[in-house]
mmCIF file of C-alpha atoms and ligand atoms in Angstrom:
data_model
loop_
_atom_site.group_PDB
_atom_site.id
_atom_site.type_symbol
_atom_site.label_atom_id
_atom_site.label_comp_id
_atom_site.label_asym_id
_atom_site.label_seq_id
_atom_site.Cartn_x
_atom_site.Cartn_y
_atom_site.Cartn_z
ATOM 1 C CA MET J 149 0.000 0.000 0.000
ATOM 2 C CA GLU J 150 1.151 3.523 -0.725
ATOM 3 C CA TYR J 151 1.358 5.720 2.366
ATOM 4 C CA HIS J 152 0.888 9.503 2.462
ATOM 5 C CA ASN J 153 0.726 10.290 6.188
ATOM 6 C CA ILE J 154 3.286 7.812 7.496
ATOM 7 C CA TYR J 155 6.555 6.277 6.339
ATOM 8 C CA ILE J 156 8.338 3.090 7.287
ATOM 9 C CA GLU J 157 12.071 2.367 7.529
ATOM 10 C CA GLU J 158 13.351 -1.160 8.026
ATOM 11 C CA GLU J 159 16.780 -2.307 9.156
ATOM 12 C CA ASN J 160 18.116 -5.382 10.968
ATOM 13 C CA GLN J 161 14.656 -6.908 11.626
ATOM 14 C CA VAL J 162 13.384 -3.650 13.169
ATOM 15 C CA ALA J 163 10.803 -1.396 11.476
ATOM 16 C CA VAL J 164 10.342 2.246 12.433
ATOM 17 C CA ILE J 165 6.954 3.760 11.582
ATOM 18 C CA THR J 166 6.962 7.566 11.540
ATOM 19 C CA ILE J 167 3.664 9.439 11.579
ATOM 20 C CA ASP J 168 4.292 12.282 9.180
ATOM 21 C CA ARG J 169 1.857 15.191 9.475
ATOM 22 C CA PRO J 170 4.125 17.589 11.361
ATOM 23 C CA LYS J 171 2.154 20.713 10.374
ATOM 24 C CA LYS J 172 -0.855 19.222 12.204
ATOM 25 C CA LEU J 173 1.369 17.904 15.010
ATOM 26 C CA ASN J 174 0.806 14.396 13.578
ATOM 27 C CA ALA J 175 -2.894 14.434 14.598
ATOM 28 C CA LEU J 176 -4.624 11.164 13.780
ATOM 29 C CA ASN J 177 -7.153 11.698 11.027
ATOM 30 C CA THR J 178 -9.088 8.810 9.454
ATOM 31 C CA THR J 179 -6.570 8.303 6.660
ATOM 32 C CA THR J 180 -3.666 8.141 9.110
ATOM 33 C CA ILE J 181 -5.479 5.594 11.276
ATOM 34 C CA LYS J 182 -6.161 3.425 8.196
ATOM 35 C CA GLU J 183 -2.563 3.732 7.004
ATOM 36 C CA LEU J 184 -1.280 2.804 10.454
ATOM 37 C CA HIS J 185 -3.588 -0.213 10.528
ATOM 38 C CA ASN J 186 -2.261 -1.414 7.185
ATOM 39 C CA ALA J 187 1.344 -0.765 8.167
ATOM 40 C CA PHE J 188 1.059 -2.666 11.447
ATOM 41 C CA LYS J 189 -0.743 -5.540 9.675
ATOM 42 C CA GLU J 190 1.896 -5.763 6.940
ATOM 43 C CA LEU J 191 4.760 -5.645 9.428
ATOM 44 C CA GLU J 192 3.097 -8.241 11.692
ATOM 45 C CA GLU J 193 2.814 -10.591 8.709
ATOM 46 C CA ASP J 194 6.399 -9.941 7.595
ATOM 47 C CA GLU J 195 8.581 -12.639 9.159
ATOM 48 C CA ALA J 196 11.688 -10.517 8.584
ATOM 49 C CA ILE J 197 10.398 -7.865 11.030
ATOM 50 C CA ARG J 198 10.625 -8.741 14.725
ATOM 51 C CA VAL J 199 10.238 -5.384 16.491
ATOM 52 C CA ILE J 200 8.273 -2.247 15.551
ATOM 53 C CA ILE J 201 9.043 1.261 16.824
ATOM 54 C CA ILE J 202 6.508 4.039 16.295
ATOM 55 C CA THR J 203 7.301 7.745 16.521
ATOM 56 C CA GLY J 204 6.209 11.138 15.177
ATOM 57 C CA SER J 205 7.972 13.343 12.643
ATOM 58 C CA GLY J 206 9.396 16.706 13.627
ATOM 59 C CA GLU J 207 10.700 17.755 17.008
ATOM 60 C CA LYS J 208 7.449 18.928 18.513
ATOM 61 C CA ALA J 209 4.946 16.090 18.579
ATOM 62 C CA PHE J 210 4.514 12.346 18.759
ATOM 63 C CA VAL J 211 0.783 12.777 18.100
ATOM 64 C CA ALA J 212 -1.289 15.755 19.368
ATOM 65 C CA GLY J 213 -4.496 13.713 19.393
ATOM 66 C CA ALA J 214 -7.302 12.593 17.171
ATOM 67 C CA ASP J 215 -7.955 15.148 14.429
ATOM 68 C CA ILE J 216 -10.514 17.429 16.104
ATOM 69 C CA SER J 217 -11.544 18.982 12.774
ATOM 70 C CA GLU J 218 -12.906 15.613 11.612
ATOM 71 C CA PHE J 219 -15.323 14.915 14.468
ATOM 72 C CA ALA J 220 -16.389 18.366 15.711
ATOM 73 C CA HIS J 221 -19.795 18.024 13.934
ATOM 74 C CA PHE J 222 -20.459 14.325 14.785
ATOM 75 C CA ASP J 223 -23.695 13.078 16.434
ATOM 76 C CA VAL J 224 -24.065 10.303 19.045
ATOM 77 C CA GLU J 225 -24.038 7.399 16.583
ATOM 78 C CA GLN J 226 -21.087 8.787 14.638
ATOM 79 C CA GLY J 227 -19.235 9.294 17.941
ATOM 80 C CA LYS J 228 -19.761 5.648 18.913
ATOM 81 C CA LYS J 229 -18.615 4.435 15.500
ATOM 82 C CA LEU J 230 -15.511 6.653 15.634
ATOM 83 C CA SER J 231 -14.479 5.144 18.952
ATOM 84 C CA ALA J 232 -15.305 1.542 17.994
ATOM 85 C CA SER J 233 -13.597 1.605 14.619
ATOM 86 C CA GLY J 234 -10.517 3.429 15.960
ATOM 87 C CA GLN J 235 -10.089 0.863 18.719
ATOM 88 C CA GLU J 236 -10.542 -2.042 16.313
ATOM 89 C CA LEU J 237 -8.249 -0.677 13.597
ATOM 90 C CA LEU J 238 -5.481 0.756 15.714
ATOM 91 C CA PHE J 239 -5.484 0.988 19.492
ATOM 92 C CA SER J 240 -6.552 -2.550 20.467
ATOM 93 C CA PHE J 241 -5.040 -3.883 17.245
ATOM 94 C CA VAL J 242 -1.567 -2.705 18.298
ATOM 95 C CA GLN J 243 -1.955 -4.026 21.840
ATOM 96 C CA HIS J 244 -2.712 -7.521 20.525
ATOM 97 C CA LEU J 245 0.036 -7.731 17.899
ATOM 98 C CA SER J 246 2.493 -10.537 18.519
ATOM 99 C CA THR J 247 5.360 -8.372 17.246
ATOM 100 C CA PRO J 248 6.626 -6.144 20.080
ATOM 101 C CA VAL J 249 5.761 -2.463 19.562
ATOM 102 C CA ILE J 250 7.715 0.331 21.294
ATOM 103 C CA ALA J 251 6.365 3.903 21.349
ATOM 104 C CA ALA J 252 9.136 6.491 20.977
ATOM 105 C CA ILE J 253 7.379 9.593 22.329
ATOM 106 C CA ASN J 254 9.282 12.524 20.853
ATOM 107 C CA GLY J 255 7.045 15.434 21.921
ATOM 108 C CA PHE J 256 3.338 16.019 22.617
ATOM 109 C CA ALA J 257 1.393 12.785 23.153
ATOM 110 C CA LEU J 258 -2.105 14.049 23.820
ATOM 111 C CA GLY J 259 -5.509 12.414 23.644
ATOM 112 C CA GLY J 260 -5.404 9.811 20.871
ATOM 113 C CA GLY J 261 -1.612 10.254 20.805
ATOM 114 C CA LEU J 262 -1.196 9.118 24.395
ATOM 115 C CA GLU J 263 -3.824 6.440 23.771
ATOM 116 C CA LEU J 264 -1.768 5.157 20.830
ATOM 117 C CA ALA J 265 1.397 5.147 22.958
ATOM 118 C CA MET J 266 -0.505 3.276 25.691
ATOM 119 C CA GLY J 267 -1.694 0.679 23.172
ATOM 120 C CA CYS J 268 1.972 -0.065 22.416
ATOM 121 C CA HIS J 269 3.738 -2.693 24.511
ATOM 122 C CA PHE J 270 5.956 -0.138 26.257
ATOM 123 C CA ARG J 271 7.027 3.493 25.962
ATOM 124 C CA VAL J 272 10.213 5.576 25.925
ATOM 125 C CA ALA J 273 10.051 9.402 25.971
ATOM 126 C CA SER J 274 12.325 12.278 25.059
ATOM 127 C CA ASP J 275 12.841 14.915 27.754
ATOM 128 C CA ASN J 276 10.703 17.510 25.917
ATOM 129 C CA ALA J 277 7.667 15.166 25.774
ATOM 130 C CA LYS J 278 4.356 16.246 27.258
ATOM 131 C CA MET J 279 1.553 13.782 27.867
ATOM 132 C CA GLY J 280 -2.095 14.075 28.758
ATOM 133 C CA LEU J 281 -5.704 13.209 28.021
ATOM 134 C CA PRO J 282 -7.303 16.636 27.392
ATOM 135 C CA GLU J 283 -10.618 15.279 26.066
ATOM 136 C CA VAL J 284 -12.876 16.576 28.866
ATOM 137 C CA SER J 285 -11.690 20.091 27.990
ATOM 138 C CA LEU J 286 -13.381 19.481 24.625
ATOM 139 C CA GLY J 287 -16.567 18.093 26.213
ATOM 140 C CA VAL J 288 -15.817 14.486 25.378
ATOM 141 C CA ILE J 289 -13.967 11.609 27.081
ATOM 142 C CA PRO J 290 -10.935 9.599 25.974
ATOM 143 C CA GLY J 291 -12.518 7.154 23.523
ATOM 144 C CA TYR J 292 -9.580 5.227 22.135
ATOM 145 C CA GLY J 293 -9.034 3.132 25.262
ATOM 146 C CA GLY J 294 -7.663 5.928 27.457
ATOM 147 C CA THR J 295 -10.101 5.439 30.344
ATOM 148 C CA GLN J 296 -9.008 1.789 30.499
ATOM 149 C CA ARG J 297 -5.281 1.766 29.740
ATOM 150 C CA LEU J 298 -4.252 4.835 31.759
ATOM 151 C CA PRO J 299 -5.516 3.409 35.104
ATOM 152 C CA HIS J 300 -3.799 0.105 34.280
ATOM 153 C CA LEU J 301 -0.499 1.867 33.759
ATOM 154 C CA VAL J 302 -0.491 4.564 36.441
ATOM 155 C CA GLY J 303 -3.214 3.502 38.912
ATOM 156 C CA LYS J 304 -6.767 4.732 39.279
ATOM 157 C CA GLY J 305 -6.156 7.860 41.369
ATOM 158 C CA ILE J 306 -3.509 9.376 39.111
ATOM 159 C CA ALA J 307 -5.500 8.417 35.999
ATOM 160 C CA MET J 308 -8.621 10.056 37.418
ATOM 161 C CA GLU J 309 -6.650 13.230 38.175
ATOM 162 C CA MET J 310 -5.094 13.330 34.700
ATOM 163 C CA ILE J 311 -8.436 12.714 32.974
ATOM 164 C CA MET J 312 -10.461 15.136 35.144
ATOM 165 C CA THR J 313 -7.954 18.001 35.072
ATOM 166 C CA ALA J 314 -7.201 17.443 31.345
ATOM 167 C CA GLY J 315 -3.704 18.600 32.230
ATOM 168 C CA MET J 316 -0.347 17.701 30.715
ATOM 169 C CA ILE J 317 2.503 16.017 32.553
ATOM 170 C CA ASP J 318 6.143 16.281 31.557
ATOM 171 C CA ALA J 319 8.406 13.355 30.750
ATOM 172 C CA GLN J 320 9.937 13.150 34.238
ATOM 173 C CA LYS J 321 6.498 12.955 35.836
ATOM 174 C CA ALA J 322 5.503 10.276 33.297
ATOM 175 C CA LEU J 323 8.613 8.332 34.310
ATOM 176 C CA GLN J 324 7.727 8.700 37.987
ATOM 177 C CA TYR J 325 4.177 7.463 37.241
ATOM 178 C CA GLY J 326 5.453 4.441 35.287
ATOM 179 C CA LEU J 327 3.791 5.671 32.095
ATOM 180 C CA VAL J 328 7.153 5.579 30.286
ATOM 181 C CA ASN J 329 10.139 3.334 31.005
ATOM 182 C CA TYR J 330 12.963 5.771 30.167
ATOM 183 C CA VAL J 331 13.491 9.478 29.485
ATOM 184 C CA VAL J 332 16.380 10.553 27.269
ATOM 185 C CA SER J 333 17.264 13.505 25.007
ATOM 186 C CA GLN J 334 15.599 13.689 21.584
ATOM 187 C CA GLU J 335 18.859 12.624 19.901
ATOM 188 C CA GLU J 336 19.074 9.555 22.125
ATOM 189 C CA LEU J 337 15.432 8.522 21.769
ATOM 190 C CA LEU J 338 15.535 6.332 18.643
ATOM 191 C CA PRO J 339 19.005 4.926 19.407
ATOM 192 C CA LEU J 340 17.748 3.801 22.846
ATOM 193 C CA CYS J 341 14.626 2.233 21.283
ATOM 194 C CA GLN J 342 16.874 0.448 18.746
ATOM 195 C CA LYS J 343 19.086 -0.777 21.589
ATOM 196 C CA LEU J 344 16.049 -2.147 23.443
ATOM 197 C CA ALA J 345 14.852 -3.733 20.193
ATOM 198 C CA GLY J 346 18.290 -5.365 19.865
ATOM 199 C CA LYS J 347 17.885 -6.935 23.307
ATOM 200 C CA ILE J 348 14.448 -8.262 22.284
ATOM 201 C CA LEU J 349 15.921 -9.725 19.079
ATOM 202 C CA ASN J 350 18.205 -11.974 21.151
ATOM 203 C CA ASN J 351 15.167 -13.855 22.432
ATOM 204 C CA SER J 352 12.584 -16.240 21.017
ATOM 205 C CA GLY J 353 9.990 -14.349 18.977
ATOM 206 C CA VAL J 354 7.529 -17.210 19.438
ATOM 207 C CA ALA J 355 7.900 -17.101 23.214
ATOM 208 C CA ILE J 356 7.568 -13.304 23.197
ATOM 209 C CA ALA J 357 4.325 -13.597 21.188
ATOM 210 C CA HIS J 358 2.954 -16.029 23.793
ATOM 211 C CA ALA J 359 4.074 -13.725 26.615
ATOM 212 C CA ILE J 360 2.291 -10.721 25.050
ATOM 213 C CA LYS J 361 -0.899 -12.789 24.780
ATOM 214 C CA ALA J 362 -0.691 -13.894 28.426
ATOM 215 C CA VAL J 363 0.090 -10.394 29.760
ATOM 216 C CA ASN J 364 -2.813 -8.908 27.756
ATOM 217 C CA ALA J 365 -5.188 -11.634 29.000
ATOM 218 C CA GLY J 366 -4.514 -10.461 32.560
ATOM 219 C CA TYR J 367 -6.378 -7.269 31.714
ATOM 220 C CA ASN J 368 -9.425 -9.338 30.697
ATOM 221 C CA ASN J 369 -9.431 -11.217 34.014
ATOM 222 C CA ASN J 370 -8.283 -14.340 32.219
ATOM 223 C CA GLY J 371 -4.532 -14.170 32.686
ATOM 224 C CA TYR J 372 -3.723 -17.370 34.606
ATOM 225 C CA PRO J 373 -5.477 -19.890 32.298
ATOM 226 C CA VAL J 374 -4.054 -18.155 29.215
ATOM 227 C CA GLU J 375 -0.586 -18.206 30.781
ATOM 228 C CA ILE J 376 -0.876 -21.946 31.428
ATOM 229 C CA ASP J 377 -1.903 -22.621 27.797
ATOM 230 C CA ALA J 378 0.754 -20.308 26.384
ATOM 231 C CA PHE J 379 3.448 -21.810 28.629
ATOM 232 C CA GLY J 380 2.478 -25.313 27.481
ATOM 233 C CA SER J 381 2.425 -24.282 23.808
ATOM 234 C CA CYS J 382 6.038 -23.106 24.069
ATOM 235 C CA PHE J 383 7.102 -26.707 24.755
ATOM 236 C CA GLY J 384 5.973 -27.637 21.233
ATOM 237 C CA THR J 385 8.139 -25.025 19.498
ATOM 238 C CA GLU J 386 11.527 -25.324 17.811
ATOM 239 C CA ASP J 387 12.567 -22.152 19.642
ATOM 240 C CA PHE J 388 12.102 -23.944 22.991
ATOM 241 C CA LYS J 389 14.206 -26.906 21.850
ATOM 242 C CA GLU J 390 16.925 -24.567 20.608
ATOM 243 C CA GLY J 391 16.811 -22.276 23.678
ATOM 244 C CA THR J 392 17.091 -25.074 26.222
ATOM 245 C CA GLN J 393 19.655 -27.022 24.138
ATOM 246 C CA ALA J 394 21.823 -23.931 23.710
ATOM 247 C CA PHE J 395 21.767 -23.329 27.466
ATOM 248 C CA LEU J 396 22.817 -26.897 28.192
ATOM 249 C CA GLU J 397 25.568 -26.695 25.561
ATOM 250 C CA LYS J 398 26.748 -23.332 26.985
ATOM 251 C CA ARG J 399 26.300 -21.480 23.675
ATOM 252 C CA LYS J 400 24.163 -18.569 22.433
ATOM 253 C CA ALA J 401 20.774 -19.683 21.088
ATOM 254 C CA LYS J 402 19.992 -19.222 17.405
ATOM 255 C CA PHE J 403 16.221 -19.163 17.419
ATOM 256 C CA PRO J 404 14.534 -20.421 14.228
ATOM 257 C CA GLY J 405 11.407 -18.408 15.120
ATOM 258 C CA LYS J 406 9.078 -21.400 14.923
HETATM 259 N N1 LIG T 703 -6.504 17.891 15.768
HETATM 260 C C1 LIG T 703 -6.425 18.670 14.670
HETATM 261 N N2 LIG T 703 -5.475 19.600 14.485
HETATM 262 C C2 LIG T 703 -4.556 19.737 15.450
HETATM 263 C C3 LIG T 703 -4.566 18.970 16.637
HETATM 264 C C4 LIG T 703 -5.590 18.014 16.758
HETATM 265 N N3 LIG T 703 -5.679 17.198 17.833
HETATM 266 N N4 LIG T 703 -3.536 19.353 17.418
HETATM 267 C C5 LIG T 703 -2.883 20.338 16.740
HETATM 268 N N5 LIG T 703 -3.504 20.562 15.561
HETATM 269 C C6 LIG T 703 -3.129 21.551 14.532
HETATM 270 C C7 LIG T 703 -3.538 22.951 14.934
HETATM 271 O O1 LIG T 703 -4.884 23.186 14.617
HETATM 272 C C8 LIG T 703 -2.588 23.764 14.068
HETATM 273 O O2 LIG T 703 -3.078 23.765 12.744
HETATM 274 P P1 LIG T 703 -3.081 25.150 11.878
HETATM 275 O O3 LIG T 703 -1.633 25.557 11.825
HETATM 276 O O4 LIG T 703 -3.645 24.736 10.552
HETATM 277 O O5 LIG T 703 -3.905 26.111 12.641
HETATM 278 C C9 LIG T 703 -1.319 22.934 14.070
HETATM 279 O O6 LIG T 703 -1.731 21.605 14.420
HETATM 280 C C10 LIG T 703 -0.289 23.393 15.079
HETATM 281 O O7 LIG T 703 -0.901 23.436 16.365
HETATM 282 P P2 LIG T 703 -0.912 24.733 17.297
HETATM 283 O O8 LIG T 703 -2.093 24.623 18.224
HETATM 284 O O9 LIG T 703 -0.800 25.970 16.479
HETATM 285 O O10 LIG T 703 0.457 24.498 18.097
HETATM 286 P P3 LIG T 703 0.806 25.049 19.548
HETATM 287 O O11 LIG T 703 2.264 24.807 19.742
HETATM 288 O O12 LIG T 703 0.304 26.438 19.747
HETATM 289 O O13 LIG T 703 -0.006 24.106 20.577
HETATM 290 C C11 LIG T 703 -0.882 22.003 21.399
HETATM 291 C C12 LIG T 703 0.261 22.744 20.677
HETATM 292 C C13 LIG T 703 -0.574 20.520 21.321
HETATM 293 C C14 LIG T 703 -0.932 22.473 22.859
HETATM 294 C C15 LIG T 703 -2.218 22.339 20.707
HETATM 295 O O14 LIG T 703 -2.075 22.110 19.313
HETATM 296 C C16 LIG T 703 -3.383 21.532 21.194
HETATM 297 O O15 LIG T 703 -3.891 21.778 22.280
HETATM 298 N N6 LIG T 703 -3.850 20.548 20.375
HETATM 299 C C17 LIG T 703 -5.004 19.765 20.664
HETATM 300 C C18 LIG T 703 -4.710 18.719 21.716
HETATM 301 C C19 LIG T 703 -5.951 17.922 22.053
HETATM 302 O O16 LIG T 703 -6.903 18.418 22.609
HETATM 303 N N7 LIG T 703 -5.923 16.648 21.708
HETATM 304 C C20 LIG T 703 -6.968 15.736 22.009
HETATM 305 C C21 LIG T 703 -7.868 15.570 20.869
HETATM 306 S S1 LIG T 703 -9.193 14.434 21.258
#
């Protein structure tokens, strides 16, 4: 598919998706959401890609939210559809990918931007980043999973405060809250994400896919049974045979990814 609002760079089994609408602070309009869906789907199906990093173009924003100009005139039914289709195409879609996805938050991550980062498997921020869910200041609520994922990540009290005040927090506060795992300078942001991707690449992609499934199931109150199934499934994989054999032979594992 040809992309207009995003671009993808691939190197050493790692793909970097850059959302590229800097003049609109990379706001997520319908086209961008569709392009991101297709990009994530293609990369998930591509066996050569084992980690995905997502970031925003320019130095100012990761994503400044859903594109307000597109929904300002919507009615109740259109509002419901916007939320449902966005979650299906992008926010829940990313969370359930079996390829690890790292959000590299390089500036404003507001509303749908923070919701996208929270749908990713973990987050790294640059020191200029600002995060928040400002939706109630627009008379609406976070509708791309924000009311669910923010409390999971930072706890109910802090999430309630962030949602009710519609305020922004800086990167250091986000680190303190556990919303992001690291804060570095803008220049160091993608190199650190690549370094973390490199550490992931050392491990079994099949086992990581099972682990993602089990961790996600915990948020549907079904974590322990899914973990048991996923754990058992690993014993039937070539990666498990190679990983355990390599340990016993005191050598580095070369995972076949099956
Ligand atoms: N939807 C649509 N357009 C957006 C946008 C969004 N969520 N966020 C920014 N933009 C556009 C602005 O309209 C502006 O476009 P223009 O130049 O054609 O007028 C451009 O991006 C630059 O934004 P601007 O507001 O001029 O930059 P700023 O540095 O003064 O302020 C923000 C930055 C992030 C504080 C401000 O853009 C903002 O509050 N954005 C909306 C955040 C939000 O409420 N998101 C949740 C949406 S549900």
